[in-house]
XYZ file of C-alpha atoms in Angstrom:
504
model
C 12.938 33.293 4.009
C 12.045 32.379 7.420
C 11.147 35.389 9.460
C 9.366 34.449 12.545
C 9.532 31.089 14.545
C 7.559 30.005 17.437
C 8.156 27.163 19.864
C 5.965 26.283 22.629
C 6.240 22.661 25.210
C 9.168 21.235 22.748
C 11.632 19.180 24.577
C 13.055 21.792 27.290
C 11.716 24.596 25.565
C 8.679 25.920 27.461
C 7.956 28.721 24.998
C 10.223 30.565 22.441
C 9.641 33.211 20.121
C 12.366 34.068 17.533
C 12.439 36.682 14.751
C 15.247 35.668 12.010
C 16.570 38.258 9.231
C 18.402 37.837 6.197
C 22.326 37.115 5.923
C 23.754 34.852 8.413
C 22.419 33.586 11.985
C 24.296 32.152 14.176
C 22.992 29.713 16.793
C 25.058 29.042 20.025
C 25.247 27.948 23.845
C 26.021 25.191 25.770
C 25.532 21.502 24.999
C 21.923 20.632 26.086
C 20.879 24.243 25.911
C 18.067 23.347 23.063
C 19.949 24.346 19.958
C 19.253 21.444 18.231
C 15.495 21.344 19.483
C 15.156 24.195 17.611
C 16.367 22.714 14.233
C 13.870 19.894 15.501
C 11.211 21.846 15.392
C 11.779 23.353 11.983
C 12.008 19.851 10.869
C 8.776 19.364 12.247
C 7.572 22.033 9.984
C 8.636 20.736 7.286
C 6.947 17.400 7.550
C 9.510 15.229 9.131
C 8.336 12.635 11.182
C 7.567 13.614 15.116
C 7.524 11.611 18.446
C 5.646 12.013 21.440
C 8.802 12.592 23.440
C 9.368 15.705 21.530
C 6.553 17.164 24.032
C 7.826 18.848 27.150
C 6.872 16.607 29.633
C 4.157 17.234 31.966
C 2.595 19.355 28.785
C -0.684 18.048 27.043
C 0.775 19.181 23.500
C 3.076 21.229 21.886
C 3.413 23.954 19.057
C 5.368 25.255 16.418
C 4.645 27.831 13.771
C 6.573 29.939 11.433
C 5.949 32.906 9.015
C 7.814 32.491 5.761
C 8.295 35.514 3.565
C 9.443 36.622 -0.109
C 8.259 33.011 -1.522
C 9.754 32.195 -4.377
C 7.314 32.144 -7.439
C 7.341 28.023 -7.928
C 6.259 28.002 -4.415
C 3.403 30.406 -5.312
C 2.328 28.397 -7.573
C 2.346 24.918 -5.774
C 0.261 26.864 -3.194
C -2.084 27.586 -5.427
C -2.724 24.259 -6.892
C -2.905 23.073 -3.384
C -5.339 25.679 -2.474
C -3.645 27.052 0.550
C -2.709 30.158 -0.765
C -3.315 32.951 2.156
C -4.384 36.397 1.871
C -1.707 38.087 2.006
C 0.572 36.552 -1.564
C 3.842 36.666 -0.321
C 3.372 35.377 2.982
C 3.166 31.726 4.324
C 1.758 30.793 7.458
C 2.791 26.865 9.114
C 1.635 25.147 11.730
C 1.906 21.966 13.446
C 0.715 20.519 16.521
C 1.828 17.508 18.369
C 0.054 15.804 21.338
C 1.675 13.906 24.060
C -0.348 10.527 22.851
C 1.416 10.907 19.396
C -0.977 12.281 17.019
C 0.100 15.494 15.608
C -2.005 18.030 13.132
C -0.849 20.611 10.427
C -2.195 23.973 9.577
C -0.738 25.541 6.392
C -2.297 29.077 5.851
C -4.859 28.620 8.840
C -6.146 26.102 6.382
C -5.876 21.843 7.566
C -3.134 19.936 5.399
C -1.296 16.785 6.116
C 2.322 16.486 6.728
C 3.066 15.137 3.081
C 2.017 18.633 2.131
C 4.474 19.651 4.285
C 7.094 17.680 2.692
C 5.978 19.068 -0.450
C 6.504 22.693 0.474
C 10.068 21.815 2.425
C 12.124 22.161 -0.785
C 10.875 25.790 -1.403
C 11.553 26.649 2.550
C 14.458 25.162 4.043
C 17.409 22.885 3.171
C 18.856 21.265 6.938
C 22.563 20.128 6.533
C 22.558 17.814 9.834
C 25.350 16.052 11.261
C 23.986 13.023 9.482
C 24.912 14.080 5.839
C 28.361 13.715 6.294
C 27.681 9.578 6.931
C 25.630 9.916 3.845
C 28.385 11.722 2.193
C 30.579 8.254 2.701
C 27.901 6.114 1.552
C 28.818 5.612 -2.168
C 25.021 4.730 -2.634
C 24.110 7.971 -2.127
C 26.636 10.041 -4.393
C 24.535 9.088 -7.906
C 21.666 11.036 -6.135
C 23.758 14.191 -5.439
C 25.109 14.389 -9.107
C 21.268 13.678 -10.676
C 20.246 16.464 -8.132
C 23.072 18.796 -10.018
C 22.677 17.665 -13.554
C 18.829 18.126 -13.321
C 18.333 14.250 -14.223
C 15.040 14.527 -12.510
C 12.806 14.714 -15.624
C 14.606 11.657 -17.356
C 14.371 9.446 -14.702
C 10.531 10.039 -14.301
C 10.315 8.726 -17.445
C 13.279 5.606 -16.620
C 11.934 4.456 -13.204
C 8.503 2.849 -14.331
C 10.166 1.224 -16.936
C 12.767 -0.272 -14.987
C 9.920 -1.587 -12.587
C 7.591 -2.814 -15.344
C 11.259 -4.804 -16.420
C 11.890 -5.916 -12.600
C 8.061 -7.436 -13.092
C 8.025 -8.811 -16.170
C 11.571 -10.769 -15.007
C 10.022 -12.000 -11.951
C 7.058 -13.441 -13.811
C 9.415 -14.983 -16.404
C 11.523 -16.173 -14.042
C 8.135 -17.812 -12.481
C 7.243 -19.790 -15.647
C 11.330 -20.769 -16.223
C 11.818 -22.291 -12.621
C 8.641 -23.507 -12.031
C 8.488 -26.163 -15.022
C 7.881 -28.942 -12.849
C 5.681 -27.339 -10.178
C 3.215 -26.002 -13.192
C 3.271 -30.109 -14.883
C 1.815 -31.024 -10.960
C -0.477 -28.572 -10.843
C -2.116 -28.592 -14.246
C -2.328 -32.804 -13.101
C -3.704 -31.969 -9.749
C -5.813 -29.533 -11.127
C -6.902 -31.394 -14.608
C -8.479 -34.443 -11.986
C -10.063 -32.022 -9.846
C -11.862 -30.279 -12.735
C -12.961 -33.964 -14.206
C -14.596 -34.977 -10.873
C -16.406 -32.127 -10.543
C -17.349 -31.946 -13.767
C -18.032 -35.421 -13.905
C -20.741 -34.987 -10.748
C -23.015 -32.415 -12.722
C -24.198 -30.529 -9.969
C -26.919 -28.620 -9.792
C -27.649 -25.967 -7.117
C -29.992 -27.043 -4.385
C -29.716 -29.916 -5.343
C -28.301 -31.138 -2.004
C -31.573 -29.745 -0.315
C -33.863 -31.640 -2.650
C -32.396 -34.782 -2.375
C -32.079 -34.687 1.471
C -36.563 -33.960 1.844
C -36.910 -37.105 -1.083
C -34.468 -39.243 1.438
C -36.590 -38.617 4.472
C -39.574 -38.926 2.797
C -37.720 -42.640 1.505
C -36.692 -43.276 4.784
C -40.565 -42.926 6.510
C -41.841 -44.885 3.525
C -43.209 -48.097 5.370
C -44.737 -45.837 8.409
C -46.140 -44.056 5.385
C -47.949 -47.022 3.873
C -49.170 -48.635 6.781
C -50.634 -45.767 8.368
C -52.120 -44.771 4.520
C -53.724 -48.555 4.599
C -54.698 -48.779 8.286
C -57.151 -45.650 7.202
C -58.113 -46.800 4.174
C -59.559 -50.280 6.126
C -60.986 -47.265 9.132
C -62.944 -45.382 6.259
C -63.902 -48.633 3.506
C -64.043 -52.018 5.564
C -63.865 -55.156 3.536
C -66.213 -58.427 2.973
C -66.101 -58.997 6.579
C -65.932 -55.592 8.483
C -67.982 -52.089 7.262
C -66.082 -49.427 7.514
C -66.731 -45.830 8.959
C -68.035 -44.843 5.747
C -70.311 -47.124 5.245
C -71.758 -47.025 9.133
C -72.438 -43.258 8.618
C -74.024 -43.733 5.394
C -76.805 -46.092 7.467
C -77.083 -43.503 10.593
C -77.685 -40.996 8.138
C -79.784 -42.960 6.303
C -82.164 -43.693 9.437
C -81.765 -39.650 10.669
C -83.211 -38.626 7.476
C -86.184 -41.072 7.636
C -86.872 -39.193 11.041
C -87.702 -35.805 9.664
C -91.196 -37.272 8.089
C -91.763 -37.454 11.452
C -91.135 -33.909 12.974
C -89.071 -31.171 12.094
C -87.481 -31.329 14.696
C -85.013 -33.611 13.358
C -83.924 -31.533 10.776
C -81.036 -30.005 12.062
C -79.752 -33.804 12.994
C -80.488 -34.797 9.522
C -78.193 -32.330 7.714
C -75.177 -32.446 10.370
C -75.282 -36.370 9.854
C -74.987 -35.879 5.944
C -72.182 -33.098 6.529
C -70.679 -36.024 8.309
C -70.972 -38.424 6.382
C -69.535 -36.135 3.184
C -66.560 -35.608 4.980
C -65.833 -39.024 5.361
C -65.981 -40.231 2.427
C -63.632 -37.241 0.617
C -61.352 -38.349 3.457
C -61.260 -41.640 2.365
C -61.040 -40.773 -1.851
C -57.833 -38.540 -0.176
C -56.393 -41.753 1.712
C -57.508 -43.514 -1.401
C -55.608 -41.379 -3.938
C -52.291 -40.909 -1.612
C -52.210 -45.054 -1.160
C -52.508 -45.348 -5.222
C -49.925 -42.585 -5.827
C -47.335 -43.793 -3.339
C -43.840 -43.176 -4.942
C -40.946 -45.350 -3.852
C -38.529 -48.282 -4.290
C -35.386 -49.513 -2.315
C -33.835 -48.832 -5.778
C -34.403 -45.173 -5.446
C -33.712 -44.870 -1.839
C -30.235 -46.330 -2.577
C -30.105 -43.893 -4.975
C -30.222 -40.912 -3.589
C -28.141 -42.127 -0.778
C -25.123 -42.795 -3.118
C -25.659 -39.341 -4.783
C -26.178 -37.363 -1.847
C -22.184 -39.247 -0.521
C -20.709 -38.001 -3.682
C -22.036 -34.412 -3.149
C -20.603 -34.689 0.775
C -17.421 -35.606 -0.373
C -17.060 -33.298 -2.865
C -18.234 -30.910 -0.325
C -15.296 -32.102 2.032
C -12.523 -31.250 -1.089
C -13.853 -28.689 -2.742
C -16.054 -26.288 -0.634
C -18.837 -26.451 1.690
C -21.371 -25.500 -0.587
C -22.423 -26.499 -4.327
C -22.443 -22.978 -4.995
C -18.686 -22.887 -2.949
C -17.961 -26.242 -5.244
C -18.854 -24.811 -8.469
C -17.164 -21.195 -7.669
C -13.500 -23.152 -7.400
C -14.623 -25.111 -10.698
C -14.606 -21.684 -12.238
C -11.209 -20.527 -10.595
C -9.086 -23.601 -11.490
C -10.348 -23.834 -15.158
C -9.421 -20.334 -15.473
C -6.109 -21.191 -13.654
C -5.425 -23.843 -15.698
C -6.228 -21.895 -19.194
C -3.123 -19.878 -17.459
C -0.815 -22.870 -17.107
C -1.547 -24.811 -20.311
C -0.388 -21.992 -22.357
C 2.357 -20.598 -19.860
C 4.722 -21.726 -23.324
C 2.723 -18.755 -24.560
C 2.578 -16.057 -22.192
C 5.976 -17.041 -21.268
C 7.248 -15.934 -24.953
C 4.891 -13.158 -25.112
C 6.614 -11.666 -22.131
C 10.005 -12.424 -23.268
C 8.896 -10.486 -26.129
C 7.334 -7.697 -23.893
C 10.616 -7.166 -22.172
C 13.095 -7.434 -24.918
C 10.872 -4.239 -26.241
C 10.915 -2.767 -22.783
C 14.573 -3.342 -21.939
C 15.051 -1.254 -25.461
C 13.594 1.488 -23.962
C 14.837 1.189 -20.770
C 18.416 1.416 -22.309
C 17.814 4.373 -24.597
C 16.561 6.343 -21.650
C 19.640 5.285 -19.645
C 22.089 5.872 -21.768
C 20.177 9.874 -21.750
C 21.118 9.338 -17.983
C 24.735 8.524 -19.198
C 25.412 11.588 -21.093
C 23.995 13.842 -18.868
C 25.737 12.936 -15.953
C 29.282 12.373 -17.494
C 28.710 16.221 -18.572
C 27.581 17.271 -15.854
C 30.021 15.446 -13.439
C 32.763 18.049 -15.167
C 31.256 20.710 -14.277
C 30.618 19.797 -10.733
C 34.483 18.285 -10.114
C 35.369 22.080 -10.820
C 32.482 23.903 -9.266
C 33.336 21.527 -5.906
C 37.292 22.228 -6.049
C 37.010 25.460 -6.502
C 35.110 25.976 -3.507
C 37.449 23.550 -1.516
C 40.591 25.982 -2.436
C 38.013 28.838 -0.928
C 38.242 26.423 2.533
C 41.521 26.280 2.756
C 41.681 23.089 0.714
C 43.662 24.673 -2.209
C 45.362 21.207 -3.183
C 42.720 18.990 -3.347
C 41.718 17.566 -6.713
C 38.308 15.953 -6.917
C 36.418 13.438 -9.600
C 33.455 12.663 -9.920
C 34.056 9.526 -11.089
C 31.061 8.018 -13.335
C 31.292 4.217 -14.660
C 28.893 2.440 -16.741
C 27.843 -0.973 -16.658
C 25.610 -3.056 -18.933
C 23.334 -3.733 -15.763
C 19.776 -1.737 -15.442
C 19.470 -0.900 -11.573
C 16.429 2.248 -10.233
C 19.514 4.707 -11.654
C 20.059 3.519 -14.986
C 23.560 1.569 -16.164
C 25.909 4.175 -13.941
C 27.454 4.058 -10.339
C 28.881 7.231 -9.459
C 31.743 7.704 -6.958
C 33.465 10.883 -5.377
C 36.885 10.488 -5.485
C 39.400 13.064 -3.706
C 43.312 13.857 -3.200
C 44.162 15.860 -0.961
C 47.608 15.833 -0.587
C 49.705 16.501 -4.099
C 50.787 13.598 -6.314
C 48.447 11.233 -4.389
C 45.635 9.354 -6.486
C 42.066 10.399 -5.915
C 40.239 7.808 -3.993
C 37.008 7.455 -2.350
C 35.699 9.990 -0.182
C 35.607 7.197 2.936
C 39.604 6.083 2.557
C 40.645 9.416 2.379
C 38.533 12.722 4.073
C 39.406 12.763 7.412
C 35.677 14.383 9.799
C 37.316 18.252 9.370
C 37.495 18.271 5.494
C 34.628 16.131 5.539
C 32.751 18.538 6.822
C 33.732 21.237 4.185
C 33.439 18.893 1.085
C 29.774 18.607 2.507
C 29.797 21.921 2.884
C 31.364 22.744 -0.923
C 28.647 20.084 -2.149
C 25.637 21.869 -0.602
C 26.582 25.730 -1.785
C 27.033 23.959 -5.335
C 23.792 21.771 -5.408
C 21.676 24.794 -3.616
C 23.098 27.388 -5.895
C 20.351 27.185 -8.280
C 17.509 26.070 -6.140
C 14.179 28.036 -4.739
C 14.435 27.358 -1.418
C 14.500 30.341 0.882
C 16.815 28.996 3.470
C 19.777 26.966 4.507
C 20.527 25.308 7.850
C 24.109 24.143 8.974
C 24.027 21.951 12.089
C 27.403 21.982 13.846
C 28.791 21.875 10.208
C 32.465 22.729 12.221
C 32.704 18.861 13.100
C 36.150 18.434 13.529
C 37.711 21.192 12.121
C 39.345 24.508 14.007
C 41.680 27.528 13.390
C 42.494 28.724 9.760
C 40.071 25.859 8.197
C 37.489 26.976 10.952
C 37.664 30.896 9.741
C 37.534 29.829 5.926
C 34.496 27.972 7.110
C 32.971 31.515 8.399
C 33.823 33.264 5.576
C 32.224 31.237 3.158
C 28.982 30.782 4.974
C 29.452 34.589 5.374
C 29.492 34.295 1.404
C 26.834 32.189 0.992
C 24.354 33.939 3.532
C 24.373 37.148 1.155
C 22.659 34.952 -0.924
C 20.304 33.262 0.899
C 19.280 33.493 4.707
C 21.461 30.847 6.301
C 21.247 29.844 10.396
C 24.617 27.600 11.382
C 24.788 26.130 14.554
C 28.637 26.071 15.711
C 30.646 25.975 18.844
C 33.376 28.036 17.036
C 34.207 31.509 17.150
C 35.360 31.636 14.088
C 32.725 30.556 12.825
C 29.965 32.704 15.303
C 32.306 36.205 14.310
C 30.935 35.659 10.783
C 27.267 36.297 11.993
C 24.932 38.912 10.840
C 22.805 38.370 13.714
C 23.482 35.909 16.945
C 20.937 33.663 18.693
């Protein structure tokens, strides 16, 4: 139960503290007073989303907490798992903080948590009827959920949904390969040529930088030779001309004949054969690059043409060789895909005929649960109703089955309601006028709550069109179901507000 709630810079409430008991609470005052910041706030405990205009203005944050008490033992437990349980067992400590730039932070146990814990714990705390459920209560969409929630369906269709999405996949995907006949023919031809051109090239990595240093070394070919044969004539001469080579070879020649003269001309002597050695290596090197020279228009037109095919496929198919040969890889793998799409395409007809099996078996579990437990609930609902002053109302819960699979299995379910005698029972939206709306909604949540954990239940203006004799039956079976779990009802009514235990 919820024993102790603080509010502090939410909406127009600068700071509130309020201590709750057991039985019934009722919540009244004006319209804008702040009764429904208050169930705002509890929602905001509970992990619903906040906004940033849910901060008083002019305040830098705001704060609620609560202290829960008497947990029941699944909660216990959860905690536990979660590792926020608190010192003190039977206690249960939340907080959350919102800022006025958006952000907000949650504290379960003085311990951080996120608000999807928070969500987590809401169905052991608090259950919030809100003026909203009655809309949902129209919505046919919505009633299969309320009669799984009853029957206890919850473990079956843990076990349905993933197969019904593993079916909703494998359709789409065979659905792909049906419609797509033509499409997949294009690309395995698109495809196919690409593969053959680039397989056709025989790339090599690199092999775009080698070629482009052998072309500029083509392309300076002629400089190369002359200059190569210009020193070759410098170091060797001919018939006509001696060369540098030769001319050092004589200056040595005559240095060295100076040394029998004086010592002197020693030093001369052996820097004019260092010379002269150097020379002539110089000219075996210019020698042996002239004789090795490596090229032919032939090749140069080579390497042009290759080094084109590489740009274009370049241009196509990546800006790399490496990029090139990557998308080789892809589309050979795609097309292994699309040249046996006959095969998968079978294999996953197979796939789903053996999943659709399943998928039935499990509904039709969904089936017979349901239809006996929509029984039970059409008289668990009406008798309640005749305890509202609705004594001649007849209600079915009305559950059809189709051969379709949807996310709930083969059924739709509908609640259907007479009111008046000899009258058909027809949708809840034809019929329920806002007053018994609001207590068929209110019938509906003391059945489906009956045999739940959670501590507490909140009725937000659950009066809505109703007043008098209907309003009183209203008190009196809150009244009822308050002596079984702590219950806060926010009403306008006195009939209603004489039912309290305690008044806010």
């Amino acid at each position: 139960m919820l024993q102790l709630l603080h509010i502090e810079n939410i909406a127009v409430i600068e700071r509130a503290d309020i201590e709750l008991d057991k039985g019934l609470t009722v919540l009244s005052g004006e319209t804008g007073a702040g009764k429904s910041i208050v169930i705002d706030s509890i929602g905001a405990l509970l992990g619903k989303r906040v906004s940033r205009d849910l901060v008083r203005s002019g305040a830098q944050k705001g704060f609620v907490s609560a202290v829960f008490t008497d947990l029941p033992r699944a909660l216990r437990e959860l905690l536990d798992e979660l590792a926020l349980s608190g010192d003190v067992p039977d206690t249960l400590y939340v907080q959350r903080q919102i800022s006025a730039d958006g952000k907000s932070t949650c504290r379960v146990n003085m311990k951080p948590a996120s608000a999807a814990v928070l969500r987590q714990l809401a169905p052991y705390l608090i259950d919030i009827h809100g003026q909203n459920d009655g809309q949902k209560l129209l919505d046919e969409a919505h009633h299969i959920e309320y009669l799984d929630g009853y029957a206890g369906c919850a473990e079956i269709l843990e076990r349905y949904r993933p197969k019904y999405q593993a079916l909703v996949t494998l359709r789409r995907e065979i659905t792909a390969l049906e419609t797509g006949e033509q499409e997949r023919l294009q690309r395995i031809d698109m495809l196919t040529f690409h593969k053959e051109e680039i397989e056709q090239a025989a790339l090599k990595p690199d092999e775009d930088e080698a070629l482009a240093q052998r072309k500029a070394y083509l392309d300076h070919a002629g400089k190369i030779a002359g200059a190569l044969e210009q020193a070759r004539m410098a170091l060797s001469g001919d018939d006509e001309i001696a060369g540098a080579c030769e001319l050092l070879d004589q200056a040595a020649s005559a240095i060295e004949s100076l040394r029998e003269v004086s010592d002197a001309f020693d030093g001369m002597a052996e820097q004019a054969e260092e010379v002269r050695l150097l020379a002539a290596d110089l000219r075996d090197s210019v020698a042996s690059q002239g004789d090795n020279l490596d090229f032919s228009p032939a090749e140069r037109e080579m390497v042009e043409q290759r080094l084109d095919e590489i740009y274009r496929l370049k241009q196509k198919y990546g800006g790399t060789i490496p990029e090139i040969l990557a998308y080789l890889e892809k589309i050979t793998a795609e097309l292994d895909t699309l040249e046996n799409a006959d095969d998968r395409r079978e294999e996953l007809r197979e796939q789903y005929r053996g999943m659709l099996a399943e998928a039935k078996g499990i509904a039709a579990e969904l089936t017979e649960q349901r239809r006996k437990a929509a029984k039970q609930l059409e008289g668990e609902i009406v008798r309640e109703l005749s305890e509202l002053d609705m004594d001649k109302v007849k209600m079915r819960v009305a559950v059809r089955t189709g051969t379709k699979l949807s996310a709930h299995g083969c059924d739709t379910v509908t609640f259907e309601i007479s009111v008046n005698p000899g009258e058909p029972e027809k949708p809840l939206s034809k019929v329920a006028s806002g007053g018994e709306l609001s207590r068929i909604m209110l019938a509906l949540k003391n059945v489906l709550t009956a045999g739940e954990d959670v501590g507490m239940l909140i009725f937000d203006e659950i009066d809505t069109g109703v007043s008098g004799h209907a309003a009183q039956q209203i008190g009196r079976k809150l009244s009822a179901i308050a002596k079984k779990k702590q219950t806060l009802c926010v009403t306008h009514l006195p009939q209603i507000a004489a039912m309290g235990d305690h008044h806010l």
